[in-house]
XYZ file of C-alpha atoms in Angstrom:
634
model
C 0.000 0.000 0.000
C 2.894 2.333 0.767
C 5.465 0.823 -1.640
C 5.771 3.927 -3.823
C 5.918 6.098 -0.715
C 8.827 4.097 0.744
C 10.663 4.041 -2.619
C 10.333 7.835 -2.835
C 11.659 8.264 0.690
C 14.715 6.065 -0.071
C 15.466 8.054 -3.260
C 15.365 11.303 -1.310
C 17.628 9.844 1.386
C 20.120 8.788 -1.312
C 19.902 12.185 -3.047
C 20.537 14.108 0.167
C 23.507 11.927 1.062
C 25.106 12.172 -2.389
C 24.749 15.947 -2.424
C 26.414 16.382 0.960
C 23.397 17.702 2.886
C 23.976 17.990 6.632
C 22.891 15.294 9.041
C 20.310 17.638 10.575
C 18.628 18.212 7.198
C 18.585 14.478 6.426
C 17.206 13.723 9.901
C 14.466 16.373 9.510
C 13.361 14.874 6.172
C 13.202 11.344 7.538
C 11.459 12.490 10.715
C 8.808 14.183 8.586
C 8.255 11.074 6.445
C 7.969 8.791 9.498
C 5.469 11.137 11.176
C 3.359 11.481 8.045
C 3.346 7.734 7.362
C 2.257 7.065 10.928
C -0.646 9.493 10.335
C -1.616 7.674 7.105
C -1.566 4.284 8.810
C -3.665 5.489 11.762
C -6.253 7.085 9.463
C -6.028 4.179 6.937
C -5.371 6.639 4.110
C -3.336 6.248 0.930
C -0.616 8.748 0.113
C -1.498 11.835 -1.971
C 0.173 15.208 -2.018
C -3.152 16.861 -1.135
C -3.420 14.630 1.925
C 0.131 15.606 2.878
C -0.705 19.330 2.705
C -3.878 18.744 4.717
C -1.854 16.990 7.440
C 0.710 19.775 7.344
C -1.892 22.493 7.927
C -3.601 20.392 10.580
C -0.637 20.284 12.944
C 1.442 23.349 11.996
C 0.010 25.395 14.894
C 1.857 23.146 17.359
C 5.233 23.603 15.610
C 7.740 26.371 15.397
C 7.750 28.086 12.012
C 11.203 26.755 11.155
C 10.023 23.187 11.678
C 6.913 23.819 9.605
C 8.996 25.146 6.695
C 11.349 22.161 6.810
C 8.451 19.657 6.865
C 6.748 21.478 4.026
C 9.923 21.350 1.956
C 10.315 17.649 2.750
C 6.785 16.843 1.552
C 7.249 18.830 -1.660
C 10.518 16.966 -2.284
C 8.641 13.710 -1.854
C 5.901 14.774 -4.274
C 8.503 15.926 -6.799
C 10.469 12.660 -6.677
C 7.320 10.520 -7.033
C 5.896 12.497 -9.969
C 8.999 13.750 -11.814
C 11.694 11.444 -10.407
C 13.721 14.597 -9.648
C 13.976 17.291 -6.977
C 13.670 20.985 -7.751
C 16.448 22.999 -6.134
C 14.439 26.231 -5.797
C 12.516 26.265 -2.508
C 10.327 29.197 -3.648
C 8.635 26.901 -6.137
C 7.491 24.675 -3.288
C 6.506 27.477 -0.947
C 3.999 29.057 -3.282
C 3.052 26.378 -5.734
C -0.034 25.302 -3.782
C -1.699 28.748 -3.644
C -0.632 29.831 -7.105
C -1.755 26.559 -8.706
C -5.177 26.845 -7.062
C -5.867 30.374 -8.344
C -8.774 30.778 -10.772
C -7.950 32.032 -14.249
C -9.043 35.663 -13.711
C -6.824 36.161 -10.674
C -3.843 34.241 -12.117
C -3.903 36.457 -15.216
C -3.889 39.581 -13.036
C -0.999 38.262 -10.963
C 1.027 37.189 -13.997
C 0.542 40.630 -15.515
C 1.745 42.294 -12.306
C 4.758 39.983 -11.901
C 5.749 40.596 -15.511
C 5.439 44.351 -14.848
C 7.846 44.342 -11.880
C 10.253 41.729 -13.282
C 12.004 44.356 -15.402
C 12.818 46.515 -12.374
C 13.414 44.075 -9.522
C 15.390 40.925 -8.779
C 14.057 37.403 -9.187
C 13.926 36.950 -5.420
C 11.754 40.071 -5.023
C 9.398 38.895 -7.774
C 9.146 35.434 -6.214
C 8.303 36.940 -2.826
C 5.512 38.990 -4.394
C 4.249 35.866 -6.123
C 3.892 34.173 -2.732
C 2.336 37.230 -1.082
C -0.198 38.045 -3.782
C -1.140 34.383 -4.298
C -2.147 34.152 -0.657
C -4.180 37.361 -1.021
C -5.948 36.232 -4.194
C -6.664 32.721 -2.918
C -8.778 34.352 -0.197
C -10.989 35.918 -2.866
C -11.401 32.569 -4.572
C -12.521 31.102 -1.234
C -15.251 33.761 -0.893
C -16.409 32.962 -4.429
C -15.149 36.148 -6.082
C -15.757 36.009 -9.842
C -13.715 38.968 -11.083
C -11.420 41.801 -10.055
C -14.509 43.953 -9.350
C -15.146 41.809 -6.272
C -12.023 43.272 -4.643
C -13.619 45.984 -2.503
C -12.997 47.667 0.838
C -15.189 45.328 2.830
C -13.443 42.216 1.468
C -9.985 43.717 1.930
C -10.798 44.506 5.574
C -12.098 40.963 6.102
C -8.911 39.540 4.546
C -6.753 41.659 6.855
C -8.663 40.504 9.939
C -8.543 36.790 9.092
C -5.001 36.515 7.690
C -2.644 34.754 10.118
C 1.124 35.124 10.262
C 3.775 34.011 12.662
C 4.380 37.591 13.872
C 3.406 41.206 13.242
C 6.508 41.902 11.159
C 5.676 39.059 8.785
C 2.080 40.274 8.400
C 3.229 43.827 7.692
C 5.690 42.544 5.091
C 2.947 40.598 3.317
C 0.543 43.534 3.408
C 3.189 45.871 2.022
C 3.604 43.607 -1.021
C -0.164 43.369 -1.469
C -0.480 47.180 -1.356
C 1.956 47.412 -4.282
C -0.218 44.921 -6.160
C -3.376 46.898 -5.371
C -1.638 50.105 -6.501
C -0.873 48.429 -9.832
C -4.517 47.369 -10.216
C -5.785 50.868 -9.334
C -3.393 52.455 -11.857
C -4.922 50.139 -14.453
C -8.404 51.321 -13.303
C -9.366 47.756 -12.350
C -10.217 48.711 -8.740
C -10.924 51.859 -6.707
C -7.821 53.975 -6.063
C -8.267 54.187 -2.299
C -7.966 50.392 -1.915
C -4.186 50.624 -2.106
C -4.239 52.915 0.981
C -6.667 50.744 2.935
C -4.457 47.732 3.707
C -2.484 49.577 6.381
C -2.593 48.408 10.012
C -2.870 52.010 11.263
C -5.634 52.913 8.808
C -7.743 49.811 8.352
C -8.939 49.837 11.973
C -10.513 53.279 11.384
C -12.326 52.546 8.128
C -16.050 53.062 8.762
C -18.501 51.032 6.641
C -21.890 52.696 7.067
C -23.905 49.548 6.296
C -22.233 47.721 9.182
C -23.010 50.395 11.797
C -25.822 50.159 14.379
C -29.116 51.567 13.123
C -28.872 54.775 15.174
C -25.413 55.677 13.817
C -26.412 54.635 10.304
C -29.419 56.960 10.495
C -27.195 59.902 11.465
C -25.036 59.370 8.371
C -28.129 59.077 6.185
C -29.472 62.344 7.621
C -26.173 64.070 6.785
C -26.403 62.785 3.232
C -30.012 63.953 2.881
C -29.156 67.474 4.126
C -26.285 67.914 1.674
C -26.736 70.244 -1.275
C -23.202 70.755 -2.649
C -21.174 67.615 -3.371
C -18.053 66.628 -5.279
C -16.870 63.160 -6.245
C -14.265 61.354 -4.111
C -11.676 61.588 -6.899
C -12.247 65.330 -7.326
C -12.059 65.813 -3.558
C -8.785 63.919 -3.260
C -7.275 65.715 -6.228
C -7.907 69.050 -4.458
C -6.587 67.660 -1.161
C -3.334 66.477 -2.769
C -2.804 69.888 -4.333
C -3.412 71.561 -0.973
C -1.091 69.163 0.838
C 1.635 69.267 -1.787
C 1.954 73.052 -2.172
C 0.118 75.192 0.338
C 1.028 73.481 3.615
C 4.677 73.939 2.670
C 4.052 77.544 1.635
C 2.597 78.369 5.058
C 5.508 76.712 6.918
C 3.610 73.902 8.597
C 5.828 71.463 10.464
C 6.526 68.036 9.016
C 4.394 66.442 11.734
C 1.328 68.579 10.955
C 1.740 68.152 7.200
C 1.793 64.378 7.583
C -1.184 64.462 9.951
C -3.353 66.568 7.626
C -2.438 64.449 4.600
C -3.302 61.315 6.550
C -6.694 62.800 7.471
C -7.525 63.690 3.869
C -6.440 60.251 2.674
C -8.537 58.433 5.274
C -11.590 60.516 4.367
C -11.001 59.546 0.739
C -11.017 55.887 1.775
C -14.247 56.420 3.721
C -15.973 58.081 0.761
C -14.990 55.394 -1.747
C -15.651 52.533 0.670
C -19.243 53.714 1.074
C -19.796 54.975 -2.469
C -20.715 58.521 -1.413
C -19.629 61.985 -2.541
C -17.777 64.560 -0.471
C -19.653 67.282 1.378
C -18.613 69.333 4.391
C -21.488 68.018 6.497
C -20.654 64.339 5.938
C -16.917 65.027 6.409
C -17.505 66.886 9.689
C -19.721 64.122 11.053
C -17.104 61.538 10.029
C -14.495 63.458 12.058
C -16.760 63.518 15.103
C -17.307 59.738 14.835
C -13.524 59.227 14.842
C -13.568 60.050 18.568
C -14.041 56.311 19.051
C -10.955 55.461 16.970
C -8.252 58.106 17.494
C -7.288 60.922 19.870
C -6.271 62.968 16.807
C -9.844 63.471 15.626
C -9.695 67.215 16.350
C -6.713 67.566 14.016
C -8.745 65.659 11.407
C -11.578 68.163 11.929
C -9.118 71.036 11.483
C -7.906 69.464 8.225
C -11.459 69.544 6.852
C -11.721 73.244 7.716
C -8.455 73.897 5.877
C -9.783 71.971 2.896
C -12.953 74.086 2.871
C -10.861 77.275 3.112
C -8.780 76.265 0.131
C -11.791 75.123 -1.849
C -13.545 78.467 -1.312
C -10.687 80.986 -1.439
C -7.880 79.181 -3.295
C -5.566 79.483 -0.255
C -5.559 78.839 3.488
C -5.248 81.157 6.479
C -3.687 79.276 9.433
C -4.518 82.134 11.828
C -8.253 81.521 11.672
C -9.501 79.846 14.854
C -12.761 77.933 14.573
C -15.298 77.330 17.295
C -17.288 74.111 17.014
C -19.417 74.567 20.101
C -22.837 76.128 20.037
C -22.890 79.587 21.639
C -23.830 78.700 25.217
C -26.233 81.637 25.675
C -28.386 80.297 22.840
C -29.460 77.318 24.922
C -31.243 79.587 27.425
C -34.969 80.289 27.112
C -35.936 83.594 25.524
C -36.776 85.539 28.704
C -33.389 84.926 30.385
C -31.311 85.033 27.204
C -32.340 88.599 26.378
C -31.645 89.811 29.924
C -28.179 88.215 30.020
C -27.171 89.608 26.624
C -28.204 93.139 27.690
C -26.323 92.755 30.996
C -23.121 91.666 29.227
C -23.415 94.565 26.751
C -23.610 96.899 29.719
C -20.428 95.402 31.166
C -18.660 95.843 27.837
C -19.700 99.508 27.685
C -18.226 99.935 31.166
C -14.883 99.013 29.535
C -14.448 95.725 31.340
C -11.865 93.450 29.724
C -12.959 90.487 27.594
C -11.862 88.045 30.305
C -13.936 89.893 32.933
C -17.013 89.843 30.684
C -16.459 86.112 30.099
C -16.419 85.574 33.858
C -19.743 87.415 34.151
C -21.171 85.267 31.358
C -20.078 81.924 32.831
C -21.287 82.909 36.332
C -24.716 84.052 35.154
C -25.065 81.072 32.817
C -24.740 78.719 35.782
C -27.442 80.628 37.598
C -29.857 80.888 34.656
C -29.408 77.236 33.646
C -30.382 76.262 37.162
C -33.445 78.508 36.917
C -34.416 76.823 33.658
C -33.951 73.399 35.278
C -36.352 74.468 38.045
C -38.870 75.545 35.375
C -38.618 79.239 36.242
C -40.402 81.048 33.390
C -39.899 84.709 34.382
C -38.070 86.984 36.814
C -41.159 87.151 38.994
C -40.780 83.449 39.825
C -37.234 83.856 41.218
C -37.454 83.617 45.022
C -34.865 83.696 47.845
C -35.549 80.008 48.445
C -34.635 79.136 44.812
C -31.499 81.266 45.013
C -30.357 79.557 48.228
C -31.027 76.166 46.676
C -28.845 77.144 43.713
C -26.114 78.424 46.021
C -25.959 75.122 47.927
C -26.015 72.897 44.845
C -23.584 74.912 42.671
C -20.256 72.974 42.672
C -16.961 74.799 43.286
C -13.497 73.630 44.268
C -12.977 76.274 46.969
C -14.971 78.808 48.964
C -13.026 81.583 47.225
C -14.167 80.316 43.829
C -17.774 80.223 45.018
C -17.447 83.828 46.213
C -16.022 84.932 42.869
C -19.073 83.557 41.069
C -21.549 84.795 43.684
C -20.254 88.391 43.435
C -21.043 88.472 39.731
C -24.451 86.846 40.118
C -25.319 89.442 42.790
C -24.422 92.177 40.311
C -26.702 90.542 37.745
C -29.530 90.427 40.279
C -28.806 94.076 41.092
C -29.113 94.854 37.369
C -32.481 93.063 37.292
C -33.550 95.075 40.363
C -32.646 98.338 38.566
C -34.917 97.215 35.717
C -37.688 96.569 38.228
C -37.800 92.855 37.466
C -36.899 91.644 40.991
C -36.821 93.164 44.493
C -33.659 95.105 45.364
C -33.071 92.869 48.396
C -33.160 89.608 46.422
C -29.394 89.614 45.859
C -28.874 89.313 49.626
C -30.018 85.681 49.386
C -26.542 84.870 47.972
C -24.287 84.686 51.006
C -20.541 85.233 51.297
C -18.776 82.153 52.640
C -15.353 83.551 53.508
C -13.730 86.904 54.139
C -10.796 88.310 52.214
C -7.415 86.974 53.242
C -4.140 88.732 53.799
C -1.288 86.643 52.487
C 2.466 86.964 52.659
C 3.781 88.424 49.398
C 6.111 85.968 47.724
C 8.961 87.248 45.559
C 11.983 85.740 43.839
C 15.063 85.264 45.980
C 18.455 86.692 45.041
C 19.585 83.188 44.111
C 16.616 82.733 41.782
C 17.192 86.127 40.166
C 20.819 85.123 39.586
C 19.631 81.921 37.885
C 17.576 84.054 35.453
C 20.739 85.819 34.296
C 22.629 82.525 34.097
C 19.892 81.155 31.818
C 20.071 84.346 29.741
C 23.807 83.930 29.245
C 23.419 80.317 28.086
C 20.299 80.776 25.926
C 20.897 79.610 22.360
C 17.866 78.140 20.597
C 14.754 80.094 19.622
C 12.615 78.787 22.500
C 15.216 79.723 25.110
C 15.575 83.224 23.604
C 11.798 83.694 23.824
C 11.680 82.456 27.411
C 14.537 84.758 28.430
C 12.910 87.851 26.892
C 9.536 87.126 28.506
C 10.960 86.610 32.002
C 13.224 89.675 31.814
C 10.322 91.922 30.775
C 8.329 90.690 33.757
C 11.267 90.976 36.148
C 12.727 94.312 35.013
C 9.558 96.126 33.861
C 6.805 94.511 35.963
C 4.418 93.880 33.071
C 1.615 91.337 33.465
C 1.572 88.155 31.401
C -1.470 89.411 29.449
C 0.370 92.623 28.490
C 3.531 90.754 27.488
C 1.696 88.317 25.220
C -0.384 91.225 23.828
C 2.696 93.331 23.055
C 3.093 94.215 19.361
C 6.214 95.089 17.415
C 4.914 98.651 17.010
C 4.810 99.009 20.814
C 8.620 98.948 20.972
C 10.396 102.258 20.353
C 14.061 101.458 19.813
C 14.889 105.128 19.390
C 13.267 106.223 22.659
C 14.101 102.907 24.382
C 10.539 102.511 25.630
C 7.737 99.947 25.525
C 4.120 101.111 25.359
C 1.164 98.896 26.176
C -2.571 99.255 26.591
C -3.059 97.295 29.802
C -5.578 94.551 29.218
C -6.713 94.354 32.829
C -7.369 98.065 33.375
C -7.449 99.284 29.741
C -5.075 102.084 30.773
C -2.167 103.201 28.589
C 1.317 102.620 30.022
C 4.670 103.757 28.629
C 7.777 102.481 30.397
C 11.526 102.895 29.862
C 13.103 99.761 28.437
C 16.207 98.589 30.349
C 19.214 97.805 28.188
C 19.263 94.099 29.087
C 15.567 93.819 28.178
C 16.194 95.577 24.866
C 19.119 93.267 24.083
C 17.101 90.149 24.881
C 14.158 91.370 22.787
C 16.399 92.256 19.850
C 18.164 88.904 19.970
C 14.855 87.014 20.102
C 13.299 89.010 17.240
C 16.351 88.637 14.994
C 17.559 85.119 15.855
C 14.633 83.320 17.465
C 11.296 84.642 16.242
C 9.782 82.742 13.277
C 9.203 84.751 10.107
C 5.491 85.464 9.781
C 2.866 88.134 9.271
C 1.846 88.378 12.935
C 2.159 91.840 14.535
C 2.705 90.372 17.995
C 6.230 90.249 19.431
C 5.863 86.832 21.042
C 4.291 84.209 18.813
C 4.047 80.442 18.684
C 6.913 78.642 17.014
C 4.555 76.418 15.094
C 2.036 77.237 12.397
C -0.173 79.229 12.602
C 2.410 81.552 14.265
C -0.262 83.283 16.363
C -0.271 85.165 19.641
C 0.906 83.253 22.694
C -1.428 82.245 25.482
C -0.644 83.817 28.864
C 0.148 80.367 30.291
C 3.326 80.404 28.180
C 4.728 83.084 30.499
C 4.295 80.812 33.511
C 5.953 77.934 31.662
C 8.814 80.209 30.593
C 9.458 81.182 34.226
C 9.366 77.538 35.335
C 11.869 76.663 32.606
C 14.223 79.534 33.468
C 14.156 78.769 37.205
C 14.104 75.001 36.603
C 11.270 74.682 39.112
C 7.627 75.584 39.522
C 6.570 78.763 41.301
C 3.134 80.132 42.167
C 2.772 81.915 38.842
C 4.283 84.500 36.503
C 2.866 87.360 38.622
C 5.744 86.755 41.028
C 7.995 88.673 38.610
C 5.717 91.728 38.930
C 5.817 91.500 42.725
C 9.617 91.138 42.623
C 9.854 94.218 40.383
C 7.778 96.293 42.843
C 9.700 94.961 45.840
C 13.092 95.810 44.319
C 11.940 99.361 43.584
C 10.755 99.676 47.177
C 14.112 98.480 48.499
C 15.918 101.177 46.467
C 13.849 103.847 48.289
C 11.712 104.663 45.246
C 8.644 106.636 46.331
C 5.278 104.904 46.237
C 3.826 107.214 43.558
C 6.567 106.225 41.089
C 6.079 102.540 41.878
C 2.317 102.851 41.330
C 2.876 104.590 37.976
C 5.387 101.929 36.895
C 2.903 99.208 37.768
C 0.110 101.039 35.945
C -1.983 101.456 39.112
C -4.380 104.389 39.515
C -3.243 105.046 43.120
C -0.466 103.982 45.475
C -2.648 102.049 47.948
C -1.824 98.716 46.314
C 1.883 99.343 46.817
C 1.523 98.966 50.588
C 1.181 95.170 50.344
C 4.808 95.046 49.159
C 6.108 96.694 52.350
C 6.600 93.316 54.016
C 9.116 92.316 51.331
C 11.548 95.051 52.457
C 12.914 93.212 55.493
C 15.624 95.762 56.366
C 13.213 98.694 56.524
C 10.551 96.631 58.300
C 12.994 95.932 61.136
C 13.055 99.670 61.866
C 9.316 99.517 62.522
C 9.552 96.734 65.100
C 7.472 97.303 68.253
C 9.099 96.810 71.631
C 8.133 93.753 73.670
C 8.507 95.686 76.926
C 5.742 94.797 79.362
C 4.893 91.465 77.813
C 8.048 89.588 78.741
C 7.902 85.851 79.418
C 8.145 85.426 83.229
C 8.086 81.633 83.525
C 5.411 79.090 84.236
C 3.716 76.799 81.778
C 2.895 78.287 78.403
C -0.475 76.890 77.334
């Protein structure tokens, strides 16, 4: 029953010995043949090559990959010697012959065409590897009963990726890379959709959304977006515009390599989404797609920004990186009509009183909390607001500290006072909001001499653009006493190099301030502007070092101080307190200090008296009459 099998095994043993194969190779071949014959005897099967491959696949999961490859080679040698009475010396023939030979005609013709295309540019080994890779890919489509190249679609490619098994991630990535080249060839020939060649990527394929496979609620949202769309363009037209934008205009506006790659990735993945679902591009569907990516990537906001840039370019033929978009609904709009109108009028009044934008925002957020609570309690007019409701709000309103609660309550009381002036509520209603803590007197903290010395050490060693910016910011705060908001709001036109002055319109008080510019501040500013500041159209002195080169946030001043001192302090305002304290120590009169700080009077200067330790010692009160006389001190 196994006569031919045993004859074939003996011929292979003789061949391996005559051709000086190692003992380990000969042993591996014979071990394979013994194991397979034992399997045939136990199952009472006759030898066929198909049965050998079936046995091989049945038990390969329990072997190391090296053992599997050796056994596979041994079985192909056996088949070759039985059929052709010879052994092929090229192992690649054995490794891929099973998949390639099983391919249907339509897929084999495609593969042969592709292999012939790359054979003129690459080595035989590279072509053979692609033959193995693509045969495995195409055999999957034959197993799912694909009839032509048109059956290669996004859904099937995703299913192939999920079910394909490899010995490790590197091997799977290598296979998929070869298949992507094959798909690119097919898309160039217009046999398949172009985005398919981008789909088979481990970092992309997990984020491909197929609308038909979504839950009904999510599917309905997409359908609603499609129904509300009026202006559409085809996926190919969309991606053509996106490639032009990414190839020219991102570079023109000095975007970093990271951001350029991120935006291009976003546009490419949207292209995949559009073609995978057979829908056209519209802003509404693209925006909703970005929002749904919350479940797949933390970079979804950058994807949303990329769509805004695309819309800019599509409408104006260029992009403006300085435009900041708000995606949230204006919070006041969610209020009912009666309270919305009152709050808008109150905020307009505060603006006319020349309050800063940040102060008006604080009024808005405080009153919004109050009015949302009123709406929750089904209050329909001012007449329904009672002290009991106000106290209930005060107790339930969450705050981290008593001071924070007071800050909000003060502004709500002013709003209630405004309503009282209009005759909408009683004048005493605001008294229902209680104060939970009194004002505190705290010890003024300033920089020590050692810390000030470290600022100048950092200045001397500053080299790169970020360090030059940090040095200039800290020195302006330390030597001129400007607030962080005034430093970040400073414009190039505010610096007079001829007069050696800096002029600012203080953002907190809206008062104009013109100060002499110390030489070391001027030198640091000049060095930053010439050697460190990015080239851009912004009028601000201190700008971000990444596109869109806009005005810095005030928190950058605090981070600059922490970097210069190499430790965290209470905040950037400590430089302003240090500036005032140093002037006080040099016997500068309080009026001059108040003017330098931009204060309207000198009363606020008195809190810095405690920082002048030498002068404070002269004011010490005698302890005569209250001496310690003994006994237990309780």
